[in-house]
CSV table of C-alpha atoms and ligand atoms in Angstrom, one decimal:
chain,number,residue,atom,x,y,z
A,284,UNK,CA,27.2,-40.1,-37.9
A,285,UNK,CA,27.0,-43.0,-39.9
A,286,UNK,CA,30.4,-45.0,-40.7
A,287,UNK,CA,30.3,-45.7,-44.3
A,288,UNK,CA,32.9,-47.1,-45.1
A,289,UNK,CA,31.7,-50.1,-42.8
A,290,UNK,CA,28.1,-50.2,-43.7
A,291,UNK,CA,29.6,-50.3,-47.4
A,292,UNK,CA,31.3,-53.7,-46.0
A,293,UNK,CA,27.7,-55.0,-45.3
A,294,UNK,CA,26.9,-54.7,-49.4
A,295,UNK,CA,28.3,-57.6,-51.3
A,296,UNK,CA,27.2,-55.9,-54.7
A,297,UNK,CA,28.9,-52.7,-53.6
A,298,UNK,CA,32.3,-54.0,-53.4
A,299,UNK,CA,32.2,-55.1,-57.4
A,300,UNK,CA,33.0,-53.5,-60.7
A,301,UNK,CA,30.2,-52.5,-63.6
A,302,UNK,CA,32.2,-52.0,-66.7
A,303,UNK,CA,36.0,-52.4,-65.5
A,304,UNK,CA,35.1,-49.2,-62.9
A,305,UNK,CA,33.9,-49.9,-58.7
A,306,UNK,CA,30.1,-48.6,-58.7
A,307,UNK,CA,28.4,-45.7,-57.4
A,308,UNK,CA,25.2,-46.6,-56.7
A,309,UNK,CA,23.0,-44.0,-56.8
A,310,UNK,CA,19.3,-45.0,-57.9
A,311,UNK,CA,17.8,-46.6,-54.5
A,312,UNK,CA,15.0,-44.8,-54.7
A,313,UNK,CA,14.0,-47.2,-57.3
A,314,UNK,CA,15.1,-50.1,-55.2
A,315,UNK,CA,17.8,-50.0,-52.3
A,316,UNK,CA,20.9,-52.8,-52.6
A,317,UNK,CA,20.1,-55.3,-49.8
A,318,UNK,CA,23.1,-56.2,-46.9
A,319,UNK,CA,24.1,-59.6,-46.5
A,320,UNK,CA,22.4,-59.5,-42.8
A,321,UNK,CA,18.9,-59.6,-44.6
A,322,UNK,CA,20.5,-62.2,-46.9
A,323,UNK,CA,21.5,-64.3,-44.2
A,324,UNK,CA,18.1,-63.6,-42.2
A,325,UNK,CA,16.1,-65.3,-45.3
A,326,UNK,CA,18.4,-68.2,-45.9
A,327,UNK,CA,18.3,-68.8,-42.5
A,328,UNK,CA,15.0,-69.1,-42.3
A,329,UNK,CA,15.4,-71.3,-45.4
A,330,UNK,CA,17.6,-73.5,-44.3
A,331,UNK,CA,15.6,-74.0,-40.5
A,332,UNK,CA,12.4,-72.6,-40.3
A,333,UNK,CA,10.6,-73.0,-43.7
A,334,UNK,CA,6.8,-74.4,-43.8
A,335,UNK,CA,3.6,-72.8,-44.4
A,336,UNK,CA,2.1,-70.2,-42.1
A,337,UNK,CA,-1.1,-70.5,-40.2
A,338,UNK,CA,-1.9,-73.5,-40.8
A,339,UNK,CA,0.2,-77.2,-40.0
A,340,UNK,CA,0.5,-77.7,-36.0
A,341,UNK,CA,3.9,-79.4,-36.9
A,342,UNK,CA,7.2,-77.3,-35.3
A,343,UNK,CA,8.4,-76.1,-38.8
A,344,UNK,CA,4.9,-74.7,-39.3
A,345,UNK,CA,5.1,-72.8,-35.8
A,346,UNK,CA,8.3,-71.8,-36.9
A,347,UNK,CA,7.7,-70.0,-39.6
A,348,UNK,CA,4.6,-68.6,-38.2
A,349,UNK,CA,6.6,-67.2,-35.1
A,350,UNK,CA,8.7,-65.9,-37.7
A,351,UNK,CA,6.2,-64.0,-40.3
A,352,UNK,CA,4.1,-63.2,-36.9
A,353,UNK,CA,7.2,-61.7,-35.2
A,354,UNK,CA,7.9,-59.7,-38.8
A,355,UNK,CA,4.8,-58.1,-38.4
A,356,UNK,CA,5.3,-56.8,-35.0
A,357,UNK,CA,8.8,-55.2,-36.0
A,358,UNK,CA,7.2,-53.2,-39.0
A,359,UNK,CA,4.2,-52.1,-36.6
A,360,UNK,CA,6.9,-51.0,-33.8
A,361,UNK,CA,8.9,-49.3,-37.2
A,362,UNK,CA,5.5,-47.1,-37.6
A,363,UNK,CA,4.7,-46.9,-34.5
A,364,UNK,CA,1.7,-48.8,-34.9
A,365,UNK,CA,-0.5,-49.4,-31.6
A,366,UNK,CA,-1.4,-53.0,-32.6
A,367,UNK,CA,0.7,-55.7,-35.3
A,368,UNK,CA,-2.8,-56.1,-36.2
A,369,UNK,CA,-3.1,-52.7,-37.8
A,370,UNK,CA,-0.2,-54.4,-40.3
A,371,UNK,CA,-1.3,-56.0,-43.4
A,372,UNK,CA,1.7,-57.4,-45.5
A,373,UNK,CA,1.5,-56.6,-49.3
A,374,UNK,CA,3.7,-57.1,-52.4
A,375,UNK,CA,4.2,-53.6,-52.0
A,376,UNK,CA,3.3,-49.9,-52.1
A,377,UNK,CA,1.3,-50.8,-54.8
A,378,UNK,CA,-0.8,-53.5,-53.7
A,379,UNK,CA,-1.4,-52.0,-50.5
A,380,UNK,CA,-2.8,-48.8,-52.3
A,381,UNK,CA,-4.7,-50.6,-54.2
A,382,UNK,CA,-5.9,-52.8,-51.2
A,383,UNK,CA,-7.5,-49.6,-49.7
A,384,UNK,CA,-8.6,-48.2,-53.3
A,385,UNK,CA,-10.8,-51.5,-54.1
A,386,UNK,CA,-11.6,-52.5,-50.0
A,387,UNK,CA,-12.9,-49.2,-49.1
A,388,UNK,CA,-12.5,-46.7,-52.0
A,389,UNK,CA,-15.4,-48.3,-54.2
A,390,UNK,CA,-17.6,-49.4,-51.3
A,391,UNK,CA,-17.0,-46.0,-49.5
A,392,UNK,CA,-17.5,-43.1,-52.6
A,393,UNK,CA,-21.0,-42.7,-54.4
A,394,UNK,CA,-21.9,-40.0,-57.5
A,395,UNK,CA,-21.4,-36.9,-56.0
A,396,UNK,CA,-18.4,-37.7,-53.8
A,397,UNK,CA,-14.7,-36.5,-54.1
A,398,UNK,CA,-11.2,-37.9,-54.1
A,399,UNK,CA,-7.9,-35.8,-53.6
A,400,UNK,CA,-4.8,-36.5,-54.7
A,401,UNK,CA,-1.8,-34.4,-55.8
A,402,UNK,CA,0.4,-33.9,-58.8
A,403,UNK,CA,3.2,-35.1,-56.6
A,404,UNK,CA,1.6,-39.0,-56.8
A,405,UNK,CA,3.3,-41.6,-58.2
A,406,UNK,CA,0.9,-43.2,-60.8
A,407,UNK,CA,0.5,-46.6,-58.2
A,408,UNK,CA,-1.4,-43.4,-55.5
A,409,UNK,CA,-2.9,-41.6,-58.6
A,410,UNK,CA,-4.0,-44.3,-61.5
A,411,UNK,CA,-5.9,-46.6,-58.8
A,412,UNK,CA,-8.0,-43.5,-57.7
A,413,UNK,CA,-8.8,-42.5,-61.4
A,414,UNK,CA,-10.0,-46.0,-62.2
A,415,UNK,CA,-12.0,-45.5,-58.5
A,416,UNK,CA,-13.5,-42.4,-59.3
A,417,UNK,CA,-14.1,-43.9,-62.6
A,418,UNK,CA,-16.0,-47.3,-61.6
A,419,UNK,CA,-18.1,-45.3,-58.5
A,420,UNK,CA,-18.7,-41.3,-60.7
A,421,UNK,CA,-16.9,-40.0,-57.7
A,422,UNK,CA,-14.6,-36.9,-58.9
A,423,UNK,CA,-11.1,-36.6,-58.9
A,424,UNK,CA,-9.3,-33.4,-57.5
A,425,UNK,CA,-5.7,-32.7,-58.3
A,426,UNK,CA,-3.7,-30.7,-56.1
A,427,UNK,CA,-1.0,-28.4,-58.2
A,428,UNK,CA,2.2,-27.3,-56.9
A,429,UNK,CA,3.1,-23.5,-56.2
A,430,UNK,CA,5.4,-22.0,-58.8
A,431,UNK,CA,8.5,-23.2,-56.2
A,432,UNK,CA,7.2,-26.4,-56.7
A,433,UNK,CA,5.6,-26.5,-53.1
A,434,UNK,CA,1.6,-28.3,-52.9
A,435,UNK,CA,-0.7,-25.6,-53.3
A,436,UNK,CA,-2.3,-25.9,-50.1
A,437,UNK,CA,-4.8,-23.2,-50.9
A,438,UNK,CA,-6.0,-25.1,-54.3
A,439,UNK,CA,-5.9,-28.3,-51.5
A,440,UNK,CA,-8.2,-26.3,-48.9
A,441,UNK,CA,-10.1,-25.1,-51.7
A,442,UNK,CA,-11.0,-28.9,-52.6
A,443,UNK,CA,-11.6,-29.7,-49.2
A,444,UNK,CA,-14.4,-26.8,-49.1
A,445,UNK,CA,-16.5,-28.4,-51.9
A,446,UNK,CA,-17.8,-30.9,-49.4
A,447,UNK,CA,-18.5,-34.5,-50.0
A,448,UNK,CA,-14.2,-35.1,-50.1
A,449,UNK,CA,-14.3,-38.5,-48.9
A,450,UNK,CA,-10.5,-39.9,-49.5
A,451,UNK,CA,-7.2,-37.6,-49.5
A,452,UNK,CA,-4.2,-39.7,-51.2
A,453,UNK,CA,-1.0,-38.1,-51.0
A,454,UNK,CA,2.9,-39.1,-51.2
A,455,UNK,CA,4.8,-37.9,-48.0
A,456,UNK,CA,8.0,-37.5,-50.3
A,457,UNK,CA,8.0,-37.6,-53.7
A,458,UNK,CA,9.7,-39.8,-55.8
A,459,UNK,CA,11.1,-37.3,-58.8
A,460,UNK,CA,11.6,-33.7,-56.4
A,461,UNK,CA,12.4,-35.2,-52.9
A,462,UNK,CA,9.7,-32.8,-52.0
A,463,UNK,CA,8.4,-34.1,-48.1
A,464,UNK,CA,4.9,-33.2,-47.9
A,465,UNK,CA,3.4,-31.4,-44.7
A,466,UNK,CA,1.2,-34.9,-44.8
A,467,UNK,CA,0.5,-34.1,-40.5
A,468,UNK,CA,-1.1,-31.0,-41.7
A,469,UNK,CA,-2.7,-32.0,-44.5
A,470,UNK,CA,-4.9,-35.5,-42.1
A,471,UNK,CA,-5.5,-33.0,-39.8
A,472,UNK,CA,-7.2,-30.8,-42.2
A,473,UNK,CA,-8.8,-33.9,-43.8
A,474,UNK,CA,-10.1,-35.3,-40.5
A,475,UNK,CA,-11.8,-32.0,-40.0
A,476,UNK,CA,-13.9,-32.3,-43.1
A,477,UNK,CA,-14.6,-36.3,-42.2
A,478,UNK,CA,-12.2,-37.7,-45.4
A,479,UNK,CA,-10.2,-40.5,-44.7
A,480,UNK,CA,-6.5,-40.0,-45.7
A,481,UNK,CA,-4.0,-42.4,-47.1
A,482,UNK,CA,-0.5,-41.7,-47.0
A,483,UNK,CA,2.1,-43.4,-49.8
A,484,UNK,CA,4.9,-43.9,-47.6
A,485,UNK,CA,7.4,-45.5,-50.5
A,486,UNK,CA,9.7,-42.7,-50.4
A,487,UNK,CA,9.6,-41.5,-46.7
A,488,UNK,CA,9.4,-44.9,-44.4
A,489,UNK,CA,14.0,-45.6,-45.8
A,490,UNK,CA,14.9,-42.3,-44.8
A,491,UNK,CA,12.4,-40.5,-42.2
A,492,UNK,CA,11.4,-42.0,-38.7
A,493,UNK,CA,7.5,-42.6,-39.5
A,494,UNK,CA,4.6,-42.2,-36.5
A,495,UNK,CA,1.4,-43.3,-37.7
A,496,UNK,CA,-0.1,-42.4,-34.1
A,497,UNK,CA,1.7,-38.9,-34.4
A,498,UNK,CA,0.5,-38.2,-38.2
A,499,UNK,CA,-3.0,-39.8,-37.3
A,500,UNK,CA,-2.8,-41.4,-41.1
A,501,UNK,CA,-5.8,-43.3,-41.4
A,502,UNK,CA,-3.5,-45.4,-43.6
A,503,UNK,CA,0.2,-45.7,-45.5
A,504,UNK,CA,1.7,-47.5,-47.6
A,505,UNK,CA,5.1,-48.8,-47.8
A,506,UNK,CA,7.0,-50.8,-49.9
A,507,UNK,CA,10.4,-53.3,-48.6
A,508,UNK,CA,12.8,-52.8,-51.2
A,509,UNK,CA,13.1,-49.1,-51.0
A,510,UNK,CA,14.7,-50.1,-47.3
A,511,UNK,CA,17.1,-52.9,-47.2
A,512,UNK,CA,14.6,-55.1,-47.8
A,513,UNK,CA,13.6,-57.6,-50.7
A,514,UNK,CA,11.5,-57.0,-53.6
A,515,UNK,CA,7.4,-58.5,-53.4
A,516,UNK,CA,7.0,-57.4,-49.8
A,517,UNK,CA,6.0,-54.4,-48.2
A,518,UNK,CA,2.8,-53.4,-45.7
A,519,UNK,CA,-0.4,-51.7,-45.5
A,520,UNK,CA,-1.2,-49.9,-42.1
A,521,UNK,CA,-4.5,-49.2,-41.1
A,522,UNK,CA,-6.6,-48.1,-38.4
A,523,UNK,CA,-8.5,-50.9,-36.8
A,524,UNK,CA,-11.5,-48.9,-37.1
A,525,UNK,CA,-11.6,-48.9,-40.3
A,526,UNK,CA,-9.8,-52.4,-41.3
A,527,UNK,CA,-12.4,-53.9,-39.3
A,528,UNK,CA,-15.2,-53.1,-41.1
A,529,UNK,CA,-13.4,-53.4,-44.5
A,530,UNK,CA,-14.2,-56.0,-47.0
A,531,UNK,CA,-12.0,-57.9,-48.5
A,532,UNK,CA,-9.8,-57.2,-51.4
A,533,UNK,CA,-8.7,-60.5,-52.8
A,534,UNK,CA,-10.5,-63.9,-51.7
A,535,UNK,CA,-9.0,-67.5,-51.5
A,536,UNK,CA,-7.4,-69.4,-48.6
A,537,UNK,CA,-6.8,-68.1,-45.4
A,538,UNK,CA,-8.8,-65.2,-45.4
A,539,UNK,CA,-11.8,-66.5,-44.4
A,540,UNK,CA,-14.0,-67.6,-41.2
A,541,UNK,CA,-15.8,-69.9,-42.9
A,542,UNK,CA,-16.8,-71.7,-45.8
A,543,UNK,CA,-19.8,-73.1,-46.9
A,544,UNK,CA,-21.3,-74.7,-50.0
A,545,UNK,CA,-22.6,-71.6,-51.2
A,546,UNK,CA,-21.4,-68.8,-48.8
A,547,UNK,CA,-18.9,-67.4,-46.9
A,548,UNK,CA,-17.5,-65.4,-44.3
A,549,UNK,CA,-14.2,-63.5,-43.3
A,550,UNK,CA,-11.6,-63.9,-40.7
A,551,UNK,CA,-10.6,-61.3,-38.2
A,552,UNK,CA,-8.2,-58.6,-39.5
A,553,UNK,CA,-5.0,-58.8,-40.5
A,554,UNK,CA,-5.9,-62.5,-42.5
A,555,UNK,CA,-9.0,-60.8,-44.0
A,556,UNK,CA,-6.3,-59.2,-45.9
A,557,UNK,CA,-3.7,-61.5,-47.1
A,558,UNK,CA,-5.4,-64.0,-49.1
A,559,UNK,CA,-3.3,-67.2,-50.1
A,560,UNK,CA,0.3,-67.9,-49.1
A,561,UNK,CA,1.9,-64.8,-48.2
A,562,UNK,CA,5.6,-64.1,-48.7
A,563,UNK,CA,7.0,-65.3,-45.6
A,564,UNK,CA,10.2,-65.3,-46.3
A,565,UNK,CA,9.7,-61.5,-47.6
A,566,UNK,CA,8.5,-60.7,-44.2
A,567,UNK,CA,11.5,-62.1,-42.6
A,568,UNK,CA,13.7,-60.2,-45.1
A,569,UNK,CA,11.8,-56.9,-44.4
A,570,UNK,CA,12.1,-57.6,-40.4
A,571,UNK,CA,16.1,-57.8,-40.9
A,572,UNK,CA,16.0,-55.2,-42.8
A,573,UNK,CA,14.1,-52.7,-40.3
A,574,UNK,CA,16.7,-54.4,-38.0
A,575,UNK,CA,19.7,-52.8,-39.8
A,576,UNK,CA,17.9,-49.3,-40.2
A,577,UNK,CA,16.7,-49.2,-36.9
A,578,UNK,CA,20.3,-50.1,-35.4
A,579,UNK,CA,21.7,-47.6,-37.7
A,580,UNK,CA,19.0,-44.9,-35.8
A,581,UNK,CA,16.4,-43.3,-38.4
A,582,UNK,CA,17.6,-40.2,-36.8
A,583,UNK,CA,21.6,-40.7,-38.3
A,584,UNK,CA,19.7,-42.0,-41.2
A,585,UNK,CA,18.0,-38.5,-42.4
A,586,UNK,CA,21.0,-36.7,-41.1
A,587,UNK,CA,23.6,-38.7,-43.3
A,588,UNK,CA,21.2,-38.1,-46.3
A,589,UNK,CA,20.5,-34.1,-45.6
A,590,UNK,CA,24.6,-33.8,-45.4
A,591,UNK,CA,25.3,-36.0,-48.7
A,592,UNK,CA,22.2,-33.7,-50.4
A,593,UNK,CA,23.5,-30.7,-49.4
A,594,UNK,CA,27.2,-31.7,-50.6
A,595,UNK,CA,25.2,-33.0,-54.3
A,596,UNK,CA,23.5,-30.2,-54.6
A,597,UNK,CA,26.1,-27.8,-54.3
A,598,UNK,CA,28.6,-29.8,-56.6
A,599,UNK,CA,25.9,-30.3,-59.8
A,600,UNK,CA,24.7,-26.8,-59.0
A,601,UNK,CA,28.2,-25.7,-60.4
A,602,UNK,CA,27.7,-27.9,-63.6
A,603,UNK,CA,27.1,-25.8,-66.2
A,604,UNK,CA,23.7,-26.3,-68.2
A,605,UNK,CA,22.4,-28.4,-65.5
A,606,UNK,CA,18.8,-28.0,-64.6
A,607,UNK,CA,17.9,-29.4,-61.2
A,608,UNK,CA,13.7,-29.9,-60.1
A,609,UNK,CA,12.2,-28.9,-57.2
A,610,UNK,CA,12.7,-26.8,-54.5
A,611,UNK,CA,15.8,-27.4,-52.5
A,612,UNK,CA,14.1,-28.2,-49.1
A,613,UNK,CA,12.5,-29.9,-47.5
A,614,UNK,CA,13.6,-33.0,-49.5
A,615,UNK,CA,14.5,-36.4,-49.0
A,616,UNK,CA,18.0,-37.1,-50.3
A,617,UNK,CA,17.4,-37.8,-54.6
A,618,UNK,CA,18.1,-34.8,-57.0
A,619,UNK,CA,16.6,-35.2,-60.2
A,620,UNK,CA,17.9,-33.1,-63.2
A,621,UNK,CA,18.7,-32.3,-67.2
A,622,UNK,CA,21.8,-31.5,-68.7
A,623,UNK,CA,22.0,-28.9,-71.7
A,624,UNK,CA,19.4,-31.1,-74.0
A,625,UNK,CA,20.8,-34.6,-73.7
A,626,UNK,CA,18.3,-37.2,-73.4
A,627,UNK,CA,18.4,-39.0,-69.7
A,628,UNK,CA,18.9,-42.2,-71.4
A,629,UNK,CA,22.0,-40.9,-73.5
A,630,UNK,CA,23.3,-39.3,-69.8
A,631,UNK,CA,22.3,-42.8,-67.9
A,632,UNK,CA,24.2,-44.2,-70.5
A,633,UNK,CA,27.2,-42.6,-70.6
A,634,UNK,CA,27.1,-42.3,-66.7
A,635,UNK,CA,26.8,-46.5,-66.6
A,636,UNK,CA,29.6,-46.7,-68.6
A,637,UNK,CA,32.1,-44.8,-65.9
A,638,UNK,CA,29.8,-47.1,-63.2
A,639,UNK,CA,27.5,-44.6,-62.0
A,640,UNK,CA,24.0,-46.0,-61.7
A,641,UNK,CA,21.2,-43.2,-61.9
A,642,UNK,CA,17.5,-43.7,-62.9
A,643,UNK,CA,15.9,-41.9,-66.1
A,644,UNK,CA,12.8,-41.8,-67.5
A,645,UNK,CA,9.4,-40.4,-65.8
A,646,UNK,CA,9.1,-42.3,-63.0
A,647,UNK,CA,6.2,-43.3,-63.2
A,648,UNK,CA,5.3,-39.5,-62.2
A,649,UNK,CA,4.3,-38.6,-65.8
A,650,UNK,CA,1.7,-36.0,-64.5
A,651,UNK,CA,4.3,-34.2,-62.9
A,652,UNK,CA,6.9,-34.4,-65.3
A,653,UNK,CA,3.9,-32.6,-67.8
A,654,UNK,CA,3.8,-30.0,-65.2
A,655,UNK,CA,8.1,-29.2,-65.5
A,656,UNK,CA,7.4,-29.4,-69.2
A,657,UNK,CA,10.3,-32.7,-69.8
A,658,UNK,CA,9.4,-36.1,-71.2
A,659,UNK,CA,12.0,-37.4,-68.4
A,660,UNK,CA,14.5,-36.8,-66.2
A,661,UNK,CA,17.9,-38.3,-64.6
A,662,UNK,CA,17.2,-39.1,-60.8
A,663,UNK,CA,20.4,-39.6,-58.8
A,664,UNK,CA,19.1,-41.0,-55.5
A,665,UNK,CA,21.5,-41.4,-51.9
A,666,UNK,CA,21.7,-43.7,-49.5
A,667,UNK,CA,23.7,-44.9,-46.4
A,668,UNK,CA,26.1,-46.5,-48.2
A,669,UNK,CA,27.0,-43.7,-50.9
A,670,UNK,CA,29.7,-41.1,-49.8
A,671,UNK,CA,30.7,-37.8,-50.7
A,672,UNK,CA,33.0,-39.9,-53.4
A,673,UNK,CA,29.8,-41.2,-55.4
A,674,UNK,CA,28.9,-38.0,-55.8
A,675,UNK,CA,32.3,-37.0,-57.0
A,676,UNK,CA,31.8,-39.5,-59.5
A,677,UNK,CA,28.6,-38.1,-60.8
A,678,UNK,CA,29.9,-34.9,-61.3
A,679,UNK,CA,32.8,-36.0,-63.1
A,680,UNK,CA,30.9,-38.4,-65.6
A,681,UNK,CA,28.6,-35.6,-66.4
A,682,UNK,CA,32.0,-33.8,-68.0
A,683,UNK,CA,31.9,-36.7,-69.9
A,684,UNK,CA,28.3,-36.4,-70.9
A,685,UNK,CA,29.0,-33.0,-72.0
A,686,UNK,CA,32.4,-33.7,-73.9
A,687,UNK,CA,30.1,-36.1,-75.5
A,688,UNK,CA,26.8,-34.7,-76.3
A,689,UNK,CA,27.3,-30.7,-75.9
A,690,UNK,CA,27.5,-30.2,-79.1
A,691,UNK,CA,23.4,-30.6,-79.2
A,692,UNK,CA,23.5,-27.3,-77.8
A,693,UNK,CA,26.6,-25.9,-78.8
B,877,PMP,N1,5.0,-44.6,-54.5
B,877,PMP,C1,6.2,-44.0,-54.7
B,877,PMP,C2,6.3,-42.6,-54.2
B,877,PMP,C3,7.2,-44.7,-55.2
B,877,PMP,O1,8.4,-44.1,-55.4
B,877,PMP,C4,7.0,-46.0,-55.7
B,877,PMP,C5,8.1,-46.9,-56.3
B,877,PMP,N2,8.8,-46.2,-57.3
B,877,PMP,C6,5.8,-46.6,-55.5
B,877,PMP,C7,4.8,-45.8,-54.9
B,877,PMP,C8,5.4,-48.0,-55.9
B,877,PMP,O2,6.1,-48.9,-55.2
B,877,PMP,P1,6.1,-50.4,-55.6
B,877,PMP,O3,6.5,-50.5,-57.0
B,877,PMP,O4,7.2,-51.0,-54.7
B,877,PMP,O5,4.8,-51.0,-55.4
């Protein structure tokens, strides 16, 4: 059981008012709010360990080395990563997608070859493999959901059957339904047609306890400020197999073995990968924040999140003209829904105004969104900090939206 009320203590920006009212905080699965531990981690390091990395023998240089160095052997322990050197930082989910998409995507795929992905993608797992597919004639398969909303893992084993499927990039959760993919099921069936998988982890690593060993993931992305952590820093995770024998992605400083006038060559893996000063101070952040989660127990984590779900679900369910996406399980804890035939932006509006935060637009999931036949949606997202009050709140705003706005339908 998580204690709320204390963990809501550890959220400066919690404990203030948006619009004379105390705010519910319900869109972290755009970007989590970030407790003052993580805070105090980076100005910490600020304040007595700052320097570049890598590179200056001199103590702060050591220092922060230790520091980004020790940050990378948290996240790999997070994942369950046999070596920190199977950890590349990255700005994010993003980068790191697009580190695999441009290091091995176009020197992997030919003419001929195919790419997977499904309709559940976020565009950063779906608009780098289009461009891929694109630059190397490989072909792009998109996976469809059932008419619950579930993958369609025949149309996926169907794919898999044409041959030639050399990369499989799918979500584990999904960022607009909650939805969390089967992903061990789905490697183990891309293994046994020799494609490589990578697994978007943005929406899974804040609230699931994530074994890259146990899913076999070739690799997975994740970004820091989904989980306590602070924006422009997150992590790749690869196999060393396959990192090793990567080319680089971006090339500069520190990445490289070395450097003649007219040549060069790399260094060993993780560096090959993080060209340039990285964000140290990120890593630090994102190693205090794993610090709080882990404390807290991933376990308590997921449980806190299935019990507020199940308590949202139930309340909005009983809001007239409400339409809620997805199937109700197996889901991470977001809800995303319309309301009679208010535009999101009117209902995030009106919900801001009573201090309830809630995301609307596509999310950047505009495939998907043409699949449930809406230009956009409301997405209220929980966390450890929300309570069953938050949810309250939403509920009792969305009177408000319909006092306002029902008369579109009425
Ligand atoms: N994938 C998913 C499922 C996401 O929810 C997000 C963030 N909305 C991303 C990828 C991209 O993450 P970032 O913007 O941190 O790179």
């Amino acid at each position: 059981m998580l204690d709320v009320k204390q963990i809501k203590q550890d959220f400066p920006v919690l404990q203030q008012k948006v619009n004379g009212k105390p705010i519910a905080y319900l869109d972290s699965a755009a970007s989590a709010q970030i407790p003052r531990q993580v805070v105090e981690a980076m100005s910490q390091y600020y304040a007595t360990s700052h320097a570049n990395v890598h590179r200056g023998v001199h103590t702060l240089g050591e220092r922060a080395t230790s520091a980004y160095e020790e940050a990378r052997e948290k996240v790999a322990r997070f994942v369950n990563a046999p070596v920190p050197q199977n950890i590349v930082f990255t700005r994010g989910t993003t980068e790191a997608i697009n580190l695999v998409a441009y290091a091995y995507g176009l020197h992997n795929l030919k003419e001929g070859d195919g790419i997977v992905v499904t309709l559940l993608e976020h565009h950063s797992n779906l608009v780098p493999w289009q461009q891929i597919a694109k630059l190397t004639k490989a072909k792009l398969y998109m996976v469809e959901l059932t008419a619950e909303g579930h993958l369609d893992r025949e149309q996926y084993r169907s794919f898999l059957k044409q041959g030639n499927i050399k990369i499989v990039a799918v979500s584990y959760a999904s960022n607009v339904l909650g939805t969390i993919v089967p992903v061990k099921d789905l490697i183990a069936e891309a293994h046994a047609v020799g494609a490589v998988v990578i697994v978007d982890a943005a929406q899974s690593a804040p609230h699931l306890r994530i074994d890259v060993q146990d899913l076999d993931a070739d690799f997975l992305a994740v970004s820091g400020h989904k989980m306590l952590g602070p924006t422009g820093i997150g992590f790749l995770y690869g196999k060393g197999k396959l990192l090793d024998v990567m080319e680089p992605f971006q090339l500069g400083g520190s990445m490289i073995g070395l450097v003649d006038y007219y040549e060069s060559n790399w260094a060993e893996v993780p560096a090959r990968f993080e060209a340039g000063t990285p964000n140290i101070v990120g890593a630090v952040g994102l190693a205090a924040a794993i610090g709080y989660l882990t404390d807290l127990g991933m376990d308590n984590v997921r449980k806190h999140e299935e019990d507020l779900l199940a308590y949202a679900w139930d309340r909005l369910d009983q809001v007239e003209g409400i339409q809620m996406y997805g199937p109700r399980e197996p889901r991470t804890g977001l809800i995303a829904f319309n309301i009679d035939d208010t535009h999101p932006h009117d209902v995030s509006t009106v919900l801001d105004a009573e201090g309830v935060a809630v995301r609307a637009g596509h999310h950047c999931a505009q495939p998907l969104h043409k699949w449930l036949r809406v230009a956009a949606t409301n997405r209220a997202s929980f966390y450890i900090y929300n309570d069953e009050q938050d949810i309250d709140r939403l509920v009792t705003s969305l009177q408000k939206v319909k006092e306002l706005f029902g008369y579109v339908t009425r």
